[in-house]
mmCIF file of C-alpha atoms in Angstrom:
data_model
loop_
_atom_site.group_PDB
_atom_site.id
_atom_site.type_symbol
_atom_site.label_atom_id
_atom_site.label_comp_id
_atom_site.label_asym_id
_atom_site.label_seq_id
_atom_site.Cartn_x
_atom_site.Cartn_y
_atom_site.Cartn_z
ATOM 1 C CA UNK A 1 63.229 -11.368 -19.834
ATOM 2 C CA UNK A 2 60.542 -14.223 -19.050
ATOM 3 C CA UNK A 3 57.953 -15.259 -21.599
ATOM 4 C CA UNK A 4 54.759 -15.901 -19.773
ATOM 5 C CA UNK A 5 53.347 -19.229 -21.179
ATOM 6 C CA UNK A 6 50.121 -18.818 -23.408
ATOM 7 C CA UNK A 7 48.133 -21.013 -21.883
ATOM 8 C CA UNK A 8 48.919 -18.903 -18.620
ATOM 9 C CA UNK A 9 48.113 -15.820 -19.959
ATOM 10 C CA UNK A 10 44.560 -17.191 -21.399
ATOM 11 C CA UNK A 11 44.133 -18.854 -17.917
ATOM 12 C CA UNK A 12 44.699 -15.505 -16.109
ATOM 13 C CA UNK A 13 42.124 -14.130 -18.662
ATOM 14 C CA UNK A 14 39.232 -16.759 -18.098
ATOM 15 C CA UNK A 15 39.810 -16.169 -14.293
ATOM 16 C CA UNK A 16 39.508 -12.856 -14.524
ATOM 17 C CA UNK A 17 36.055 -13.109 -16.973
ATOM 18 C CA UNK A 18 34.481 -15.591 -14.419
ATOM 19 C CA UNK A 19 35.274 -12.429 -11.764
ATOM 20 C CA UNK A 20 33.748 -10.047 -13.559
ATOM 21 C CA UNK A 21 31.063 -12.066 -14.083
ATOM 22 C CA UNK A 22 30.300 -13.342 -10.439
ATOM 23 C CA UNK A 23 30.732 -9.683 -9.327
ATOM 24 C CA UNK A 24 28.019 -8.706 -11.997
ATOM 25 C CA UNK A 25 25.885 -11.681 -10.714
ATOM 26 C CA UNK A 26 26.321 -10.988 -7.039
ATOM 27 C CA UNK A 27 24.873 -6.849 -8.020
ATOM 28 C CA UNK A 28 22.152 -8.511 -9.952
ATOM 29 C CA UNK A 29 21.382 -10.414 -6.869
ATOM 30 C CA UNK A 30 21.408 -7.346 -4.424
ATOM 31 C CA UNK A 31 19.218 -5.607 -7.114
ATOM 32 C CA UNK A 32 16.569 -8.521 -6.789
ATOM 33 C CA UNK A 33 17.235 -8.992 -10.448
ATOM 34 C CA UNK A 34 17.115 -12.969 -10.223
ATOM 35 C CA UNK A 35 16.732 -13.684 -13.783
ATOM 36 C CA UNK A 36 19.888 -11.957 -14.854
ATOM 37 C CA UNK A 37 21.680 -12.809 -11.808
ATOM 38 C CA UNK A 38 21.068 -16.587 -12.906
ATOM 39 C CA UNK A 39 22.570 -15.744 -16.603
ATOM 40 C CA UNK A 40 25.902 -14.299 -14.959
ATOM 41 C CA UNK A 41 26.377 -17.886 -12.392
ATOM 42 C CA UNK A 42 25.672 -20.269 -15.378
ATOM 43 C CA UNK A 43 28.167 -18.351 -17.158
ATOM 44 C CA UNK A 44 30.784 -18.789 -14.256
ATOM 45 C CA UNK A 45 29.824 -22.225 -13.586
ATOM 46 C CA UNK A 46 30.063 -23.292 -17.511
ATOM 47 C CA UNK A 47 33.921 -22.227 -17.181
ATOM 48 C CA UNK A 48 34.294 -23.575 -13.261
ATOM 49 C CA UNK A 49 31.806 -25.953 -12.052
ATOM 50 C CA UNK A 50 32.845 -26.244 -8.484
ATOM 51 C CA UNK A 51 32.599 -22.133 -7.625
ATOM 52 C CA UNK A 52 30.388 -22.521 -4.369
ATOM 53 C CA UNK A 53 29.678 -19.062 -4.007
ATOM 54 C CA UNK A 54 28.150 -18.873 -7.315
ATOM 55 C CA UNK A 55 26.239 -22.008 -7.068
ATOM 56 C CA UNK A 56 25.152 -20.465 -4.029
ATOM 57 C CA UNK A 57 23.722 -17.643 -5.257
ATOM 58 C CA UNK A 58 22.147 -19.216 -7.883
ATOM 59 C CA UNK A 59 20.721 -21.329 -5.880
ATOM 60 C CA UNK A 60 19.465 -18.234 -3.547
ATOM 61 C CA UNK A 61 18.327 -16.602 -6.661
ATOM 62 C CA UNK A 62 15.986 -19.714 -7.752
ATOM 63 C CA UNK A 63 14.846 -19.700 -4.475
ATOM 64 C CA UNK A 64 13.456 -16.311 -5.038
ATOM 65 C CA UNK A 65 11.905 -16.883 -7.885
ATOM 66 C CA UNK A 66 10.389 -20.120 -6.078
ATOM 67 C CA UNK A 67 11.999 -22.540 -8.850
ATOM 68 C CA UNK A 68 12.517 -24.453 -5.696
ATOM 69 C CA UNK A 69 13.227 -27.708 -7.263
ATOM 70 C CA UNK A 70 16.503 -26.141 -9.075
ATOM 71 C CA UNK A 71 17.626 -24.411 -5.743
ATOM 72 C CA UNK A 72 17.869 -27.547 -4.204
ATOM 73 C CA UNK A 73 19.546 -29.317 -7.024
ATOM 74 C CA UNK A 74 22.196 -26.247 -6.378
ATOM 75 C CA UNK A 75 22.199 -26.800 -2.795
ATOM 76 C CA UNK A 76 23.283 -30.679 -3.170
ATOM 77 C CA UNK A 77 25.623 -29.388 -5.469
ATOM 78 C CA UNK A 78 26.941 -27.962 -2.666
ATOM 79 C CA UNK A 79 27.177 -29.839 -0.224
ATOM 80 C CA UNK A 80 28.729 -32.601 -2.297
ATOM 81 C CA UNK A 81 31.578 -29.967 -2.788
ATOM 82 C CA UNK A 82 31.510 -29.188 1.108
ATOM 83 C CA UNK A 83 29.634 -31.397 3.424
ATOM 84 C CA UNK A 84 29.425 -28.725 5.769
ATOM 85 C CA UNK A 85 28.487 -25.672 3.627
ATOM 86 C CA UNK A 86 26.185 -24.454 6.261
ATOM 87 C CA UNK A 87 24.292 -22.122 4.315
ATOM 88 C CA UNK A 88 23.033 -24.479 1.855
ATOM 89 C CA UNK A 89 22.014 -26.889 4.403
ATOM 90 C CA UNK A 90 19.836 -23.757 5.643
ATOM 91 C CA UNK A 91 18.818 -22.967 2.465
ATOM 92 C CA UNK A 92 17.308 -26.852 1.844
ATOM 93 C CA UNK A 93 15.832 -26.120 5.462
ATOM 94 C CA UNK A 94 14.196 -22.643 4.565
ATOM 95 C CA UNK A 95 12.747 -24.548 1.241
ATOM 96 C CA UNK A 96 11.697 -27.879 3.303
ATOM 97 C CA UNK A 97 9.532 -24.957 5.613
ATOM 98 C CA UNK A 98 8.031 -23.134 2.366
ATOM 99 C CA UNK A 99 7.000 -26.492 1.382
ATOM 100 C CA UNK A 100 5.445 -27.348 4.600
ATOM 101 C CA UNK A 101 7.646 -29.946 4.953
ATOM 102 C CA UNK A 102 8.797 -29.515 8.985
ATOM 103 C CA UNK A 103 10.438 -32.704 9.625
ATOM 104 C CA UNK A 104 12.793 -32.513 6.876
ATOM 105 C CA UNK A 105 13.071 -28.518 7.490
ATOM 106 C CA UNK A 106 13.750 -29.834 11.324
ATOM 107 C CA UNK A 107 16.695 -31.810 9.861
ATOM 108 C CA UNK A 108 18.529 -29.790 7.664
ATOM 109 C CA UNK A 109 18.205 -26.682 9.760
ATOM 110 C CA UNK A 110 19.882 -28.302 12.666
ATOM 111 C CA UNK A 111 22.649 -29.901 10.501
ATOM 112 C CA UNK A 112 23.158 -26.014 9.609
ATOM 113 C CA UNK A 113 23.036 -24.826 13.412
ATOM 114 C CA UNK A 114 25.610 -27.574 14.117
ATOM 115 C CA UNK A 115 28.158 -26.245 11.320
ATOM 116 C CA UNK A 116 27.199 -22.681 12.103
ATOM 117 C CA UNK A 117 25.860 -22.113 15.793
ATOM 118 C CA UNK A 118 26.187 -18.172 15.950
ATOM 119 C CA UNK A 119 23.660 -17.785 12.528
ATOM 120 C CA UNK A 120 20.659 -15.925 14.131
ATOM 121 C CA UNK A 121 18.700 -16.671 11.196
ATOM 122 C CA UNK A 122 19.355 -20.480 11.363
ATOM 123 C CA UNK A 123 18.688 -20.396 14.980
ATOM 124 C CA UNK A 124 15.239 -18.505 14.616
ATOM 125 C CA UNK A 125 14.035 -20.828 11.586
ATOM 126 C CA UNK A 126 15.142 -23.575 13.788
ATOM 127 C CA UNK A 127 13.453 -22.958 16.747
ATOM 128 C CA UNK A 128 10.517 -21.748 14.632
ATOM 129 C CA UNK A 129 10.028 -25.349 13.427
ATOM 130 C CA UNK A 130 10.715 -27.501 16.496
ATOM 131 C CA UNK A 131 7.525 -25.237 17.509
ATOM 132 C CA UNK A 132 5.861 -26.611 14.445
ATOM 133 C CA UNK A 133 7.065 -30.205 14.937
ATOM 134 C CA UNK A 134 5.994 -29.947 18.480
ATOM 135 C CA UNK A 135 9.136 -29.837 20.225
ATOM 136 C CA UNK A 136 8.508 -26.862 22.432
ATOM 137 C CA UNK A 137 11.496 -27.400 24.880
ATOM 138 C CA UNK A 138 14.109 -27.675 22.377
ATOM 139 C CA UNK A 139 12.773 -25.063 20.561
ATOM 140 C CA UNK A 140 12.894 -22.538 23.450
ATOM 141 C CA UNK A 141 16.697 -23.021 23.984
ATOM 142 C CA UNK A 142 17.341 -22.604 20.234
ATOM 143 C CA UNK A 143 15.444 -19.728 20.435
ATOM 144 C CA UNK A 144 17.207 -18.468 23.844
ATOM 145 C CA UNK A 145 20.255 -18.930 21.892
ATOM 146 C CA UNK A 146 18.950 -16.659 18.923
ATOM 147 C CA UNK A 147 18.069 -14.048 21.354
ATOM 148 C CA UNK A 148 21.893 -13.916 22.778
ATOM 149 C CA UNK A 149 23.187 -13.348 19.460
ATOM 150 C CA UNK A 150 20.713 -9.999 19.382
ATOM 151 C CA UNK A 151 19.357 -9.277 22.572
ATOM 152 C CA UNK A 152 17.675 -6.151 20.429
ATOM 153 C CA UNK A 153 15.466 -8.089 18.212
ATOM 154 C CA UNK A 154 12.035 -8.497 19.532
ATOM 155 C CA UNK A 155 11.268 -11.657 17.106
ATOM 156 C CA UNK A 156 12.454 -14.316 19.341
ATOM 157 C CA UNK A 157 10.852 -13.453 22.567
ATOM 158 C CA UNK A 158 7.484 -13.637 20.741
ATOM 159 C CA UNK A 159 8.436 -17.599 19.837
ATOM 160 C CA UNK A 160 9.738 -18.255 23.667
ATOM 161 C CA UNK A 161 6.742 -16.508 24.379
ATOM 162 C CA UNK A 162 4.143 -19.353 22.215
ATOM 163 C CA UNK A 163 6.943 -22.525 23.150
ATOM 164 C CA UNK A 164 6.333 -21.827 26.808
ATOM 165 C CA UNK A 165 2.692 -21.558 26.593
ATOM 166 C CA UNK A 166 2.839 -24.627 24.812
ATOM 167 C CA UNK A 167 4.381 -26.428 27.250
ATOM 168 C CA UNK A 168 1.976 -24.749 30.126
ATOM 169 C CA UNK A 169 4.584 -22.081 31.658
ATOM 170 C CA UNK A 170 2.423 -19.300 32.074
ATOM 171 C CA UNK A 171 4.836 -17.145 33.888
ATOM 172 C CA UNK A 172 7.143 -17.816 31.816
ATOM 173 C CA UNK A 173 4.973 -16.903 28.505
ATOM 174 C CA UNK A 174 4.390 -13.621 30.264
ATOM 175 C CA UNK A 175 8.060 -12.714 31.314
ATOM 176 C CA UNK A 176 9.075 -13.273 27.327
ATOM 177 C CA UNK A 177 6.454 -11.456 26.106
ATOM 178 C CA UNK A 178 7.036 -8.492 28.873
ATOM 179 C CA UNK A 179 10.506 -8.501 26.933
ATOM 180 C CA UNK A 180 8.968 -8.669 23.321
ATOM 181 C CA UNK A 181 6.403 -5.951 23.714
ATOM 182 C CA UNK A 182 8.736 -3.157 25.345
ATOM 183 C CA UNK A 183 10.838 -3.793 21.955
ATOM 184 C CA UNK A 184 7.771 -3.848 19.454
ATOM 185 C CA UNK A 185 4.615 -2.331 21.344
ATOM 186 C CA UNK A 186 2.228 -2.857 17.994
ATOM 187 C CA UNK A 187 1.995 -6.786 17.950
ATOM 188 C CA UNK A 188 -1.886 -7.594 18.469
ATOM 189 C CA UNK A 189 -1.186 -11.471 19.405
ATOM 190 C CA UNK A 190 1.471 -10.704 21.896
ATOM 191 C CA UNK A 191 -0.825 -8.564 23.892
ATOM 192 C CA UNK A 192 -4.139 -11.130 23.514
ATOM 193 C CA UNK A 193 -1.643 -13.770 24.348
ATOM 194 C CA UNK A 194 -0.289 -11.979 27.396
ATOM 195 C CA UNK A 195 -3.399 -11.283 28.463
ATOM 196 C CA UNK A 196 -4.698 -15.095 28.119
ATOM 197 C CA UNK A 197 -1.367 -15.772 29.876
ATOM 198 C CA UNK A 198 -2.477 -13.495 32.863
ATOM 199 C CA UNK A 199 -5.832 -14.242 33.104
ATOM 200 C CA UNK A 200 -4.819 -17.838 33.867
ATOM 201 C CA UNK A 201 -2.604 -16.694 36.463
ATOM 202 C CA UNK A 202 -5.235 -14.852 37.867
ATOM 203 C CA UNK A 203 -4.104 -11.482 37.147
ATOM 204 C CA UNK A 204 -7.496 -10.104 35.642
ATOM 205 C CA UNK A 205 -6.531 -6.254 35.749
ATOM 206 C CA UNK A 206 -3.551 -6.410 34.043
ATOM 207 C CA UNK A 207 -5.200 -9.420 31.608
ATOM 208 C CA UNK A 208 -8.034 -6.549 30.697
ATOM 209 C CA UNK A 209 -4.965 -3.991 30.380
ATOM 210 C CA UNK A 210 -3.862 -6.036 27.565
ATOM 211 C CA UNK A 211 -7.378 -6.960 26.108
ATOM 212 C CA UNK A 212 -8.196 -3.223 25.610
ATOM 213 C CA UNK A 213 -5.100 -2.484 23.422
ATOM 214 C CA UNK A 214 -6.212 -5.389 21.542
ATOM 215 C CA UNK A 215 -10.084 -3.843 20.987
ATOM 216 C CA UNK A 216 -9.337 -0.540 21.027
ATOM 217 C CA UNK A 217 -7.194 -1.771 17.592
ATOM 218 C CA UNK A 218 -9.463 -4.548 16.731
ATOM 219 C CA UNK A 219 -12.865 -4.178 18.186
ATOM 220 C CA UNK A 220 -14.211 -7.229 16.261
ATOM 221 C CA UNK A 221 -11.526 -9.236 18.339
ATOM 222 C CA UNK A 222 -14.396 -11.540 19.975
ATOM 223 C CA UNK A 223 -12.532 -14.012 21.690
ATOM 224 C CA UNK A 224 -10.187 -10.657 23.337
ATOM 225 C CA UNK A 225 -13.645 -9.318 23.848
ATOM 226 C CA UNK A 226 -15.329 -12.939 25.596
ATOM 227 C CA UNK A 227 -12.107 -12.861 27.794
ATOM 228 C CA UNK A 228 -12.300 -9.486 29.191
ATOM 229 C CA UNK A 229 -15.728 -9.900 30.053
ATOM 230 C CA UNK A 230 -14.623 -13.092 31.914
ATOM 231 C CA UNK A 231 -11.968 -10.912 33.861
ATOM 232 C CA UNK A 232 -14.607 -8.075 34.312
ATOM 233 C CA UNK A 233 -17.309 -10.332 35.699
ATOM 234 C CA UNK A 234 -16.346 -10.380 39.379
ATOM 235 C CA UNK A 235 -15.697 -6.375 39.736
ATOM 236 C CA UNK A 236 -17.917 -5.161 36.704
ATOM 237 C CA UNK A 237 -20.081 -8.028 36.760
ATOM 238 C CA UNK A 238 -22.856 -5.807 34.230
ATOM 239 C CA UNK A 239 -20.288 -4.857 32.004
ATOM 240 C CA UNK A 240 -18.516 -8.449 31.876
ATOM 241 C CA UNK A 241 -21.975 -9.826 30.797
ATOM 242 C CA UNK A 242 -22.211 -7.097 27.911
ATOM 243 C CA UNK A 243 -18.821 -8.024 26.421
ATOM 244 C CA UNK A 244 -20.140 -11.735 26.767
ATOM 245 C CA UNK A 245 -22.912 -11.280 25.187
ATOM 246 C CA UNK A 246 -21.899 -9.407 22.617
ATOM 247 C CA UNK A 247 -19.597 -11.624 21.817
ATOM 248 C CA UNK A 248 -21.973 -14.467 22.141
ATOM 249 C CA UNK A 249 -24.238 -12.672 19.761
ATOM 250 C CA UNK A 250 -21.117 -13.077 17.028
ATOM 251 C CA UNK A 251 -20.384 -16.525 17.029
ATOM 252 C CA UNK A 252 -17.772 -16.851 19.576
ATOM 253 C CA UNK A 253 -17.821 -20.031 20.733
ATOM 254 C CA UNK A 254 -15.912 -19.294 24.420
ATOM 255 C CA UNK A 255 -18.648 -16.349 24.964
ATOM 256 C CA UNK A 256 -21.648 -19.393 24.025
ATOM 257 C CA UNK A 257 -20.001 -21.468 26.726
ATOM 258 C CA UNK A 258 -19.866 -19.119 29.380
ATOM 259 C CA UNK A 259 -23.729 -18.352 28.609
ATOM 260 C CA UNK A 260 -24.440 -21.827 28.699
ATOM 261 C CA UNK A 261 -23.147 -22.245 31.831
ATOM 262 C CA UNK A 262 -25.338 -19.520 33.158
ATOM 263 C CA UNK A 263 -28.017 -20.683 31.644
ATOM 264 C CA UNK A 264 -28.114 -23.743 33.072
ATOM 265 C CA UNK A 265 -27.032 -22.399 36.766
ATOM 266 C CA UNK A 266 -30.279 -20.325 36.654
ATOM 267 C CA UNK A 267 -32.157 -23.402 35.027
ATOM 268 C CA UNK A 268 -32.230 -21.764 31.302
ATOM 269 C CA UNK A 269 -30.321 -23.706 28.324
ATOM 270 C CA UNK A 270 -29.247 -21.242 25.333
ATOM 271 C CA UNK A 271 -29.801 -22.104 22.015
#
């Protein structure tokens, strides 16, 4: 009969501990019970100091709690560990974008789509930030790519939707946001911004379809309201000038303009 070494047997027992104690950590993460999730990982980590997966969800759960600076400290942890521990790079990303930090959000987050180029979330976040950072092309094809990993979701035709408009594709702001709104019908700024879309291309009836979802919603929506006037003008011409006006009457500067312009055709300024 074999005599199992001591120090084998109290091995097998600390591995077992740190176990129990990362499974206890990981339910006090799913429970949004950060604080006590944080106890069980320093517990693990004071016994093995290289467990990723419990410096990663510490690091998730200081994120939570917005201790952001000891998230990252976790996250470099990390990714000294494994240079290519996608998820943390992410996570430095996500924090870099809380912080209103884009370039350094742009950076990390595409270090994490490299690793990990199926992640929806990275590739959303990602394409979410090129937007920010003014990088409207790129952004649209990390955001096409988001969208073929869940053709379901509605979120990333909305972002196609505000990249292309950004880069002057009108058509192609209202083919995205065709897609977006037969998945989520609720969304206010997709249907003013598919109706700004179409009243550029000249479509005014189907621009004032999507204006009067917007005020019958949101009737102090002034600049929905100047706009549809503007579309109304050459059929409704009377009823184009009351949304105008009334608009006019509450600040809006487009509404001002166009009763400026008037104004000045018939020889009157406005004040």
């Amino acid at each position: 009969m074999k005599v199992v070494p001591v120090f084998l047997l109290f091995l097998l027992f600390v591995l077992s501990g740190c176990l129990g104690q990362f499974q206890r950590g990981e339910a006090y993460f799913r429970n949004q019970e950060y604080e006590k999730a944080i106890a069980e990982f320093d517990r693990v980590l004071f016994v093995s100091i290289s467990d990723v997966k419990s410096l990663h969800l510490r690091a998730r759960s200081f994120e939570e709690l917005e201790e952001y600076e000891k998230a990252k400290e976790d996250y470099r942890k990390i990714l000294k560990l494994q240079p290519t521990y996608s998820q943390a790079l992410a996570g430095l990303g996500k924090i870099a974008w809380k912080e209103n930090n884009m370039p350094d959000a742009e950076k990390f987050l595409l270090k994490a789509a490299m690793h990990d180029p199926n992640d929806y979330d990275i590739l959303m976040l990602l394409g979410r930030t090129m937007i920010k950072n003014q990088r409207f092309k790129s952004a649209e094809e990390f955001l096409q790519l988001a969208s073929d990993q869940h053709p379901e979701n509605p979120q990333p035709y909305f972002y196609i939707g505000i990249a292309r408009g950004y880069q002057g594709d009108g058509l192609g702001v209202v083919t995205a946001l065709n897609a977006y709104l037969s998945l989520e019908n609720d969304n206010l700024a997709a249907h003013y911004n598919r109706g700004f879309a179409l009243m550029k291309l000249g479509f005014s009836d189907w621009a004032i379809e999507d204006f009067n979802e917007v005020l019958k919603r949101k009737p102090d929506h002034y600049d929905a309201l100047a706009r549809r006037g503007i579309c109304l003008l050459e059929d409704n011409p009377s009823q184009g000038m009351r949304d105008i006006q009334k608009a006019a009457q509450h600040g809006n500067p487009l509404a001002k303009s166009i009763l400026n312009q008037f104004g000045k055709k018939s020889g009157r300024g406005m004040n």
